[in-house]
CSV table of C-alpha atoms and ligand atoms in Angstrom, one decimal:
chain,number,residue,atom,x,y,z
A,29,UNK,CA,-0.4,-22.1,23.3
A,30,UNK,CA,1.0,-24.5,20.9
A,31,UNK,CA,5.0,-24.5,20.8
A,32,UNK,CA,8.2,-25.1,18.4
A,33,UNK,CA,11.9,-25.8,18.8
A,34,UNK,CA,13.3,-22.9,17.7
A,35,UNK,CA,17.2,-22.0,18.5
A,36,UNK,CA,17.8,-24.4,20.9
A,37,UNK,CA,14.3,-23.4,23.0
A,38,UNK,CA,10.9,-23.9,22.6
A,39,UNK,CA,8.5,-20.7,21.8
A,40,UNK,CA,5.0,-20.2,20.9
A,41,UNK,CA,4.1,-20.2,18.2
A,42,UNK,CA,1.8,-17.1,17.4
A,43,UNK,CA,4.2,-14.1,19.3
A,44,UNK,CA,4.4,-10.3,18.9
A,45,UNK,CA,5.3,-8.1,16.2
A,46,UNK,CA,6.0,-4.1,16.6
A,47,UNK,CA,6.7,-2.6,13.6
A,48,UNK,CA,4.9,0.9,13.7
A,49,UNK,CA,4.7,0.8,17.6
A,50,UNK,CA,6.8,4.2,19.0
A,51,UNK,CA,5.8,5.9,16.2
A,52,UNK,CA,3.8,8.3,17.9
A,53,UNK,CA,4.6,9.2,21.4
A,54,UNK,CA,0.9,9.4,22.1
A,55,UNK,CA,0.4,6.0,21.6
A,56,UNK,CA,3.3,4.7,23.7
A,57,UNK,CA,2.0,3.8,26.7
A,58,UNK,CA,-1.0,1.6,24.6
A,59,UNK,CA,1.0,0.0,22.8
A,60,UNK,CA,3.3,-0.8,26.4
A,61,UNK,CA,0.1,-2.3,27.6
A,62,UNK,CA,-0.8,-4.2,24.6
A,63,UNK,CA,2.5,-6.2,24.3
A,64,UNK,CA,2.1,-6.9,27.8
A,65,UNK,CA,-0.6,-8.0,27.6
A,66,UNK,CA,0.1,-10.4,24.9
A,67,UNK,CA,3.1,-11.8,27.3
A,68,UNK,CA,0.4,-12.6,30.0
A,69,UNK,CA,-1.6,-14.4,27.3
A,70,UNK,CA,1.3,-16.7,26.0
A,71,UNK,CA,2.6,-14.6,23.1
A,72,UNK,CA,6.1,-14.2,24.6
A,73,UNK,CA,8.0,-14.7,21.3
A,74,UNK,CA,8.8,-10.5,20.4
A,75,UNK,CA,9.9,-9.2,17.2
A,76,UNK,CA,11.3,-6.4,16.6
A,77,UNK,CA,14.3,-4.5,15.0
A,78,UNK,CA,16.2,-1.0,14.7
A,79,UNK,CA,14.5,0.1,12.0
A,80,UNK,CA,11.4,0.5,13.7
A,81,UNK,CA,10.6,3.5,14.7
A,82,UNK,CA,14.9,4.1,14.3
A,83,UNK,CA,15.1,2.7,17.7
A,84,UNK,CA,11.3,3.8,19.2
A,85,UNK,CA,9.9,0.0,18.9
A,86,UNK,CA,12.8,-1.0,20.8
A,87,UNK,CA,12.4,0.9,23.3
A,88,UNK,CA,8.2,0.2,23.6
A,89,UNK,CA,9.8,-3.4,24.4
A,90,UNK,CA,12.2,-2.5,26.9
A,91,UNK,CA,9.3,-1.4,28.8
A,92,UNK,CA,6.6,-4.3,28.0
A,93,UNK,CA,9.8,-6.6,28.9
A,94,UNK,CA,10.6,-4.7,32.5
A,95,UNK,CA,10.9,-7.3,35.4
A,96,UNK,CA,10.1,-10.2,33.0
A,97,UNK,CA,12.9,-10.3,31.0
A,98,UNK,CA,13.3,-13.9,31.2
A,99,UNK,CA,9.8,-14.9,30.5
A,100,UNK,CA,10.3,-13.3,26.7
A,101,UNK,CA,12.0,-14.6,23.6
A,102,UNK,CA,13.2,-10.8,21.9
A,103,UNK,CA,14.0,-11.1,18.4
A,104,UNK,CA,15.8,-8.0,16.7
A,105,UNK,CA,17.1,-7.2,13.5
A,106,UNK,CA,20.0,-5.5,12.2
A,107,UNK,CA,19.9,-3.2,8.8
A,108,UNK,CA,21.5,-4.8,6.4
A,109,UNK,CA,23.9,-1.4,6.1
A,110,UNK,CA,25.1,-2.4,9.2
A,111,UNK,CA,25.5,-5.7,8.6
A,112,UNK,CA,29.3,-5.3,8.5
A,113,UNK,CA,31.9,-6.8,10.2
A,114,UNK,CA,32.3,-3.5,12.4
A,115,UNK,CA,28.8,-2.2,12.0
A,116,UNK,CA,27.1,-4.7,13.8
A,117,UNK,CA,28.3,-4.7,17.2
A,118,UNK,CA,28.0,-1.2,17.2
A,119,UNK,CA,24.2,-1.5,16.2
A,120,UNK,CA,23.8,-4.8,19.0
A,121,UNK,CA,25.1,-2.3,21.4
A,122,UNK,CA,22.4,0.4,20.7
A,123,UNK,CA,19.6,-2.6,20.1
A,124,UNK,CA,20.7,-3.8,23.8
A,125,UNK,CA,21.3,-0.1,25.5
A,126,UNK,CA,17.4,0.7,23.9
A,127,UNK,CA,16.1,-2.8,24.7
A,128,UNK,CA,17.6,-2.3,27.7
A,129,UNK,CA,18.9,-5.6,28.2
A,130,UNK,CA,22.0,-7.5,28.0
A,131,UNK,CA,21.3,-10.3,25.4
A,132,UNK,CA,18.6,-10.3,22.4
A,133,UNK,CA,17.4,-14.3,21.5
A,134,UNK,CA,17.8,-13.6,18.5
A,135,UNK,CA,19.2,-11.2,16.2
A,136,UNK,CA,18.4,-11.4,12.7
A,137,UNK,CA,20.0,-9.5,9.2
A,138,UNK,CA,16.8,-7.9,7.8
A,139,UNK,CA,17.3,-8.1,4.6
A,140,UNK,CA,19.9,-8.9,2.1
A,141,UNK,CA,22.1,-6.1,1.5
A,142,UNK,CA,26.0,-4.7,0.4
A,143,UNK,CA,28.0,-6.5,2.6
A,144,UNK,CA,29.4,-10.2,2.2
A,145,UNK,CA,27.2,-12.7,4.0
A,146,UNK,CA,30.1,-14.6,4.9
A,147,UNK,CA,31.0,-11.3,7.0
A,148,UNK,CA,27.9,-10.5,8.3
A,149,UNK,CA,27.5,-14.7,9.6
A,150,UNK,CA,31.1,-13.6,11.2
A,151,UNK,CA,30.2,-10.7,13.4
A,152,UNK,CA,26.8,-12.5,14.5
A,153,UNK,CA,29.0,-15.7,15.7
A,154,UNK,CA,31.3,-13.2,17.5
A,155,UNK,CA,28.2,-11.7,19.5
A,156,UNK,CA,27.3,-15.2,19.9
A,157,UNK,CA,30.4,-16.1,21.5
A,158,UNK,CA,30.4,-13.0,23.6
A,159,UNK,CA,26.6,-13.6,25.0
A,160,UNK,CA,25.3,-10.6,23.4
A,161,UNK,CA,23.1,-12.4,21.4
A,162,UNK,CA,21.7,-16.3,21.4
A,163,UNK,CA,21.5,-17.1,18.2
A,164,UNK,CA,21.5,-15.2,14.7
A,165,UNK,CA,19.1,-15.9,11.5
A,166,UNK,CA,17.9,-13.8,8.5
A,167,UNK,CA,15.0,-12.2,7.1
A,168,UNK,CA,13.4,-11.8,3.5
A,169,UNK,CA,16.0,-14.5,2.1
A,170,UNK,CA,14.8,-16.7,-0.9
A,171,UNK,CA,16.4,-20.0,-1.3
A,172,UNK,CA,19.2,-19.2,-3.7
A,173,UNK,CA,19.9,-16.9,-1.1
A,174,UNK,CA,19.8,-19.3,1.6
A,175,UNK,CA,21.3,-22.1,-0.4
A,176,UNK,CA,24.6,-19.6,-0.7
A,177,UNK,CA,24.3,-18.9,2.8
A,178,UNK,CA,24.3,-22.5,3.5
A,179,UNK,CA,24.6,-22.2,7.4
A,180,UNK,CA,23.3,-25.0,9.5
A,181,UNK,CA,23.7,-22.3,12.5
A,182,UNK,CA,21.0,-20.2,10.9
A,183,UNK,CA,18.1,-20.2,13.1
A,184,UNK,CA,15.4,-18.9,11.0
A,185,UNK,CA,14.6,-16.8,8.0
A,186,UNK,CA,11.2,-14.3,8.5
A,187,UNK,CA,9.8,-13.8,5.4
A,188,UNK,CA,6.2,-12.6,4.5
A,189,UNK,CA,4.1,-15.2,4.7
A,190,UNK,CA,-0.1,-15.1,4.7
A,191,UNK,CA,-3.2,-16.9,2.9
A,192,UNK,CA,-2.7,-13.7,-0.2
A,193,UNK,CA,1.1,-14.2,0.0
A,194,UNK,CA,1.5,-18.2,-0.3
A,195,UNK,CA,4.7,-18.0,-3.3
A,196,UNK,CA,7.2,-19.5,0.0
A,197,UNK,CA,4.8,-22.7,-0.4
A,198,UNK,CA,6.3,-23.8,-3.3
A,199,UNK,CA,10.1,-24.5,-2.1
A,200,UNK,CA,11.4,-22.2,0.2
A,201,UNK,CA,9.0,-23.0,2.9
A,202,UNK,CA,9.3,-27.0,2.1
A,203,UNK,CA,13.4,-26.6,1.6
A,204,UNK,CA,13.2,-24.9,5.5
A,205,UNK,CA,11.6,-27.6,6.6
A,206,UNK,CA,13.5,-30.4,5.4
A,207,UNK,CA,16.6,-28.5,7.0
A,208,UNK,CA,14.7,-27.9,10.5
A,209,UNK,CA,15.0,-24.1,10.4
A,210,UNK,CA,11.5,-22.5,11.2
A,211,UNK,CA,9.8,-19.5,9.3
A,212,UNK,CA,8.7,-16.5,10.8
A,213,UNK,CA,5.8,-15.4,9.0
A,214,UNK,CA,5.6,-11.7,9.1
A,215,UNK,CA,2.0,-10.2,8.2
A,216,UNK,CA,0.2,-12.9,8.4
A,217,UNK,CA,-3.0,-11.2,8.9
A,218,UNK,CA,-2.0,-9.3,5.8
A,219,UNK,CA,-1.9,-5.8,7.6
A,220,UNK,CA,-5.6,-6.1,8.9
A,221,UNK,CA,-6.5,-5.4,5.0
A,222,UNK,CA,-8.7,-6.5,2.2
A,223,UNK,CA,-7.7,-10.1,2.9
A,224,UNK,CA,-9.9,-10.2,5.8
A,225,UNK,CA,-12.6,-9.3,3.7
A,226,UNK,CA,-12.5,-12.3,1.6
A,227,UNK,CA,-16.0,-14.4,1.4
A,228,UNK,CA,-14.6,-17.9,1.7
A,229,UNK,CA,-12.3,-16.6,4.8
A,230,UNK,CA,-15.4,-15.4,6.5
A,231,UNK,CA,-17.5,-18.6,5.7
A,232,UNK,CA,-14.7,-20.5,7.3
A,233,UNK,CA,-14.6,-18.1,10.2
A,234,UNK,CA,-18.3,-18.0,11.1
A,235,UNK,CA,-18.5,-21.6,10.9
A,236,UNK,CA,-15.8,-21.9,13.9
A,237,UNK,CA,-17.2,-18.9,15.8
A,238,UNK,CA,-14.4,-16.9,15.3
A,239,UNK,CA,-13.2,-14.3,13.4
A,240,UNK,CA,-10.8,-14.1,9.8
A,241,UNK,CA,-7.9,-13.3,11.6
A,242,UNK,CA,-7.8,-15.9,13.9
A,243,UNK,CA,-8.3,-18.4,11.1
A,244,UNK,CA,-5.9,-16.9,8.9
A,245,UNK,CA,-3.1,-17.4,11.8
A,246,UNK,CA,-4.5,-21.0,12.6
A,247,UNK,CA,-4.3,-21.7,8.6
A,248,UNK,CA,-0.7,-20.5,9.3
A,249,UNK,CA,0.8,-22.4,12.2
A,250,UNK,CA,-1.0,-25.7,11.9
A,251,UNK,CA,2.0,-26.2,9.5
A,252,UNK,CA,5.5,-27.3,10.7
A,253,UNK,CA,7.8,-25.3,11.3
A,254,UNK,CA,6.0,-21.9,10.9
A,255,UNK,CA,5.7,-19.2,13.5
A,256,UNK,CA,3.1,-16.3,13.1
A,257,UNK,CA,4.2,-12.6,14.3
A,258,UNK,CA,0.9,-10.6,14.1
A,259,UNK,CA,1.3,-7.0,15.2
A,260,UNK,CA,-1.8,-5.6,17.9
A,261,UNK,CA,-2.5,-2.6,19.5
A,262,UNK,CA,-5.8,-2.9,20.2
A,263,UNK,CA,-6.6,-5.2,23.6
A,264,UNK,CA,-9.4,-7.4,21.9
A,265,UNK,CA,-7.0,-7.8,18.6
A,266,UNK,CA,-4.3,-9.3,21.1
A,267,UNK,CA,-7.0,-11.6,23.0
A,268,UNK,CA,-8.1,-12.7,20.0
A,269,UNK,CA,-4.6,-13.3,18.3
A,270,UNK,CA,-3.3,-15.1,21.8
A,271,UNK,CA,-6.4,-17.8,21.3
A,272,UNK,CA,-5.9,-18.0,17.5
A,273,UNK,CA,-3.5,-20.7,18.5
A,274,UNK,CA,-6.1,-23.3,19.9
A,275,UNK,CA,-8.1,-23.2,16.5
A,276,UNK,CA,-8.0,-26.5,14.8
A,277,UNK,CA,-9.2,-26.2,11.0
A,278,UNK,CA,-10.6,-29.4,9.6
A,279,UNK,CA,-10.2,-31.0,6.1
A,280,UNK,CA,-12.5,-28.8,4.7
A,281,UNK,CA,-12.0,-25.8,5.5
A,282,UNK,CA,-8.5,-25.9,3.9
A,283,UNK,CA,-9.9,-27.5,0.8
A,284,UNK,CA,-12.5,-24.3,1.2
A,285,UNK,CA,-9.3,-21.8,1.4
A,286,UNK,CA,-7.3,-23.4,-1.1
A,287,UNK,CA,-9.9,-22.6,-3.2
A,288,UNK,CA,-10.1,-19.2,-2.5
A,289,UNK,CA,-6.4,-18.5,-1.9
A,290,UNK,CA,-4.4,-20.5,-4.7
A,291,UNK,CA,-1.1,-22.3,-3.9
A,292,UNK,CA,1.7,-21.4,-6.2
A,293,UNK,CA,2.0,-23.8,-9.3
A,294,UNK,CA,5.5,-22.3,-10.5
A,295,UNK,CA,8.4,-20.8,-8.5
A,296,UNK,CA,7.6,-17.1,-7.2
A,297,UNK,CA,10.0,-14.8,-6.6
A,298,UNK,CA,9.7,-14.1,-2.4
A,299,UNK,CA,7.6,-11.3,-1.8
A,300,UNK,CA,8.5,-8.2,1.0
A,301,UNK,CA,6.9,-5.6,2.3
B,1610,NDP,P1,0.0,-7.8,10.5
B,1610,NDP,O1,-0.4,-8.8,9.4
B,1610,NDP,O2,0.5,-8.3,11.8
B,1610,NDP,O3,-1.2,-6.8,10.7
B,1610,NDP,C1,-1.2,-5.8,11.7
B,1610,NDP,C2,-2.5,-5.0,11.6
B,1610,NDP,O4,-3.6,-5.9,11.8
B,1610,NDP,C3,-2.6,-3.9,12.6
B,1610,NDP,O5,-3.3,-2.8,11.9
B,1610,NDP,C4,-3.5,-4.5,13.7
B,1610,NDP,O6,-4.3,-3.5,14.3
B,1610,NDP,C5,-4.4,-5.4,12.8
B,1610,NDP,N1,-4.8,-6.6,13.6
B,1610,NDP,C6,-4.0,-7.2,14.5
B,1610,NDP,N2,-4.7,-8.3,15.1
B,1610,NDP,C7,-5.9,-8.3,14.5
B,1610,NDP,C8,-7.1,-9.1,14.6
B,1610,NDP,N3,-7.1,-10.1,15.4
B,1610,NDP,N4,-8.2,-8.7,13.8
B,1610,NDP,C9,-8.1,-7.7,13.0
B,1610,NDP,N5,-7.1,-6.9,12.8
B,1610,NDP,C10,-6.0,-7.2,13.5
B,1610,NDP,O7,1.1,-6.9,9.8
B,1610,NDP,P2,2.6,-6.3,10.2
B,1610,NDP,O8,3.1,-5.6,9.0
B,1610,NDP,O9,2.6,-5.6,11.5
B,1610,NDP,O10,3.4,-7.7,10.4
B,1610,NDP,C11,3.6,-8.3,11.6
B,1610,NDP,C12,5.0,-8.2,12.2
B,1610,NDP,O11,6.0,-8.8,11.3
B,1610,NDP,C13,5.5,-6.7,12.2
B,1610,NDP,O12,4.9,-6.0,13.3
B,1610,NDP,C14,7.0,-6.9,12.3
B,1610,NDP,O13,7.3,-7.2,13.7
B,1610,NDP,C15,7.2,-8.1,11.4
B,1610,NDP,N6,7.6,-7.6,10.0
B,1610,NDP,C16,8.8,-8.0,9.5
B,1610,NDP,C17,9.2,-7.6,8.3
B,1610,NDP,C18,10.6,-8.0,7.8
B,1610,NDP,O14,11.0,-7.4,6.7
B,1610,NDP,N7,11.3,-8.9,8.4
B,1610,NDP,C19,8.3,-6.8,7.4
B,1610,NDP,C20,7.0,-6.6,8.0
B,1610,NDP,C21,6.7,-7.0,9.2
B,1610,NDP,P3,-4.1,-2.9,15.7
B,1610,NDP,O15,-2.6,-2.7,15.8
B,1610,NDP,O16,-4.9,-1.6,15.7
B,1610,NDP,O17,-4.6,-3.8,16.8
C-alpha cells in the first residue's frame, strides 16, 4: 500500500471509514471483523468520530484496535457544538474512555459551527500539549474557511471528495496542496450508489480487471496529497478496497473519466453529506 506524510507520520493512503458501523448491535461483531480485517490488509489509517453512532462506531474501533493499538492511525472528530473551549476535552475524554485508548492521531472539528475557530484551534493545541491527541485538523472546510483559519498546524481538512463530487478540484484541493496539508476524501465510492453504475467507469474497470470501486479510489489517490476513507462491511468490499491502492490508471483512462465525470470550470461551493 502506497503512503503519505501526513502529521508528522506516514499512512496509507486508502484507510477505513465507520460511519454507520454500531448502529445495529446485530451487526457489531461483522463490522469488528471487517475493520480488522482491513488492518491486516494495510488499511490502518481509521476514521471515525462521536457522532457516529453517538459513541457506537467508537466503540466498534476500540475493539478492531485491541492489542494493536500501535499498528493504527485513529482519526476522530469532534461536533462542532462541542467545539468549545470547555466542551472539547470533555468530549476527547469520552472519544478516548469509548475508543478505549489514551491518545487519538488525530482529532478533527467536523464541521464548521458556533464557536470561534480561534477557540476551538486553542483547546485542540491544549490536548496536543497534554498527549491526548497527536495532531488536530478539520473537516468540510472550504477555502475561505481555511484561509481565515490560516493554521500551518492544521493537519488536514476531510471533505467529500469522489469522481460525482469533483467542485474541491478547482482551488481548494490545489490551495491544500501548495500548503502540504492532505485531503481526506470522504465517500469516495459515493456511498456504493448510482456512480458505480456509470458506463465509462465500468469500461475503465473491465479493461483493468477490476471493479468501479476500486478505480474510482485509484482515480482518487494517484493524486498528491489525497487520502481515500471508504467505509466496508462486507469482507470481499474490504479486499477489494485494500488492493484498490496498487491500481495504476493510464493516460487514457483519465481522459475516458474526465469525460464522463466533468471537472469544475467555475468555483463550487464544497459539497457535504
Ligand atoms: P463510501 O463512499 O465509503 O461508501 C460506503 C458504501 O459503499 C457502503 O454501503 C459499502 O458497503 C459500499 N462499499 C464499500 N466498498 C465497496 C466496494 N469495493 N464495492 C462496492 N461497494 C462498496 O461512503 P461513506 O459515507 O461511508 O464515506 C466513507 C467514510 O468517510 C465514512 O464511513 C466516514 O468515516 C467518513 N465520512 C466523513 C464525513 C464528514 O463529514 N467528515 C461525512 C461522510 C463520511 P458495505 O459496508 O456493505 O461493505
Amino acid at each position: 500500500m502506497q503512503t503519505l506524510h501526513l502529521a508528522g507520520t506516514q499512512v496509507p493512503v486508502i484507510g477505513q471509514g465507520t460511519w454507520q458501523m454500531g448502529e445495529d448491535r446485530t451487526r457489531r461483531q461483522e463490522e469488528v471483523t471487517a475493520l480488522r480485517l482491513g488492518i491486516e490488509m494495510g488499511m490502518t489509517l481509521i476514521d471515525t468520530a462521536e457522532m457516529y453512532a453517538e459513541g457506537g462506531a467508537e466503540e466498534i474501533v476500540a475493539q478492531a484496535i485491541a492489542g494493536q493499538r500501535d499498528k493504527v492511525f485513529l482519526v476522530s472528530k469532534v461536533y462542532p457544538h462541542n467545539a468549545s473551549r470547555q466542551g472539547i476535552p470533555q468530549a476527547c475524554e469520552r472519544s478516548l474512555r469509548r475508543l478505549a485508548t489514551d491518545h487519538i492521531d488525530l482529532y478533527l472539528l467536523h464541521w464548521r459551527g458556533q464557536f470561534p475557530l480561534e477557540e476551538t484551534v486553542e483547546a485542540f493545541e491544549r490536548l496536543r500539549q497534554a498527549g491526548k491527541i497527536g495532531r488536530w485538523g478539520v473537516s468540510n472546510l472550504d477555502l475561505d474557511d481555511l484561509q481565515e483559519l490560516n493554521e500551518p498546524a492544521c493537519a488536514t481538512n476531510q471533505v467529500l471528495y469522489n469522481l460525482e463530487e469533483r467542485g474541491i478540484e478547482f482551488d481548494l484541493l490545489p490551495w491544500c496542496q501548495q500548503q502540504s496539508m492532505p485531503v481526506m476524501a470522504y465517500c469516495p465510492i459515493g456511498q456504493g450508489g448510482q456512480m458505480l453504475a456509470n458506463a465509462v467507469l465500468k469500461q475503465v474497470a473491465s479493461r483493468h480487471g477490476v471493479t468501479p470501486a476500486q478505480v474510482s479510489l485509484a482515480w482518487l489517490v494517484r493524486q498528491n496529497g489525497v487520502i481515500a476513507i471508504p467505509k466496508a462491511v462486507r469482507p470481499e468490499h474490504v479486499r477489494l478496497n485494500a488492493q484498490a491502492g496498487a491500481l495504476q490508471l493510464d493516460a487514457g483512462d483519465l481522459e475516458a473519466l474526465d469525460q464522463a465525470f466533468h471537472a469544475p470550470k467555475r468555483k463550487q461551493r464544497l459539497a457535504m453529506v
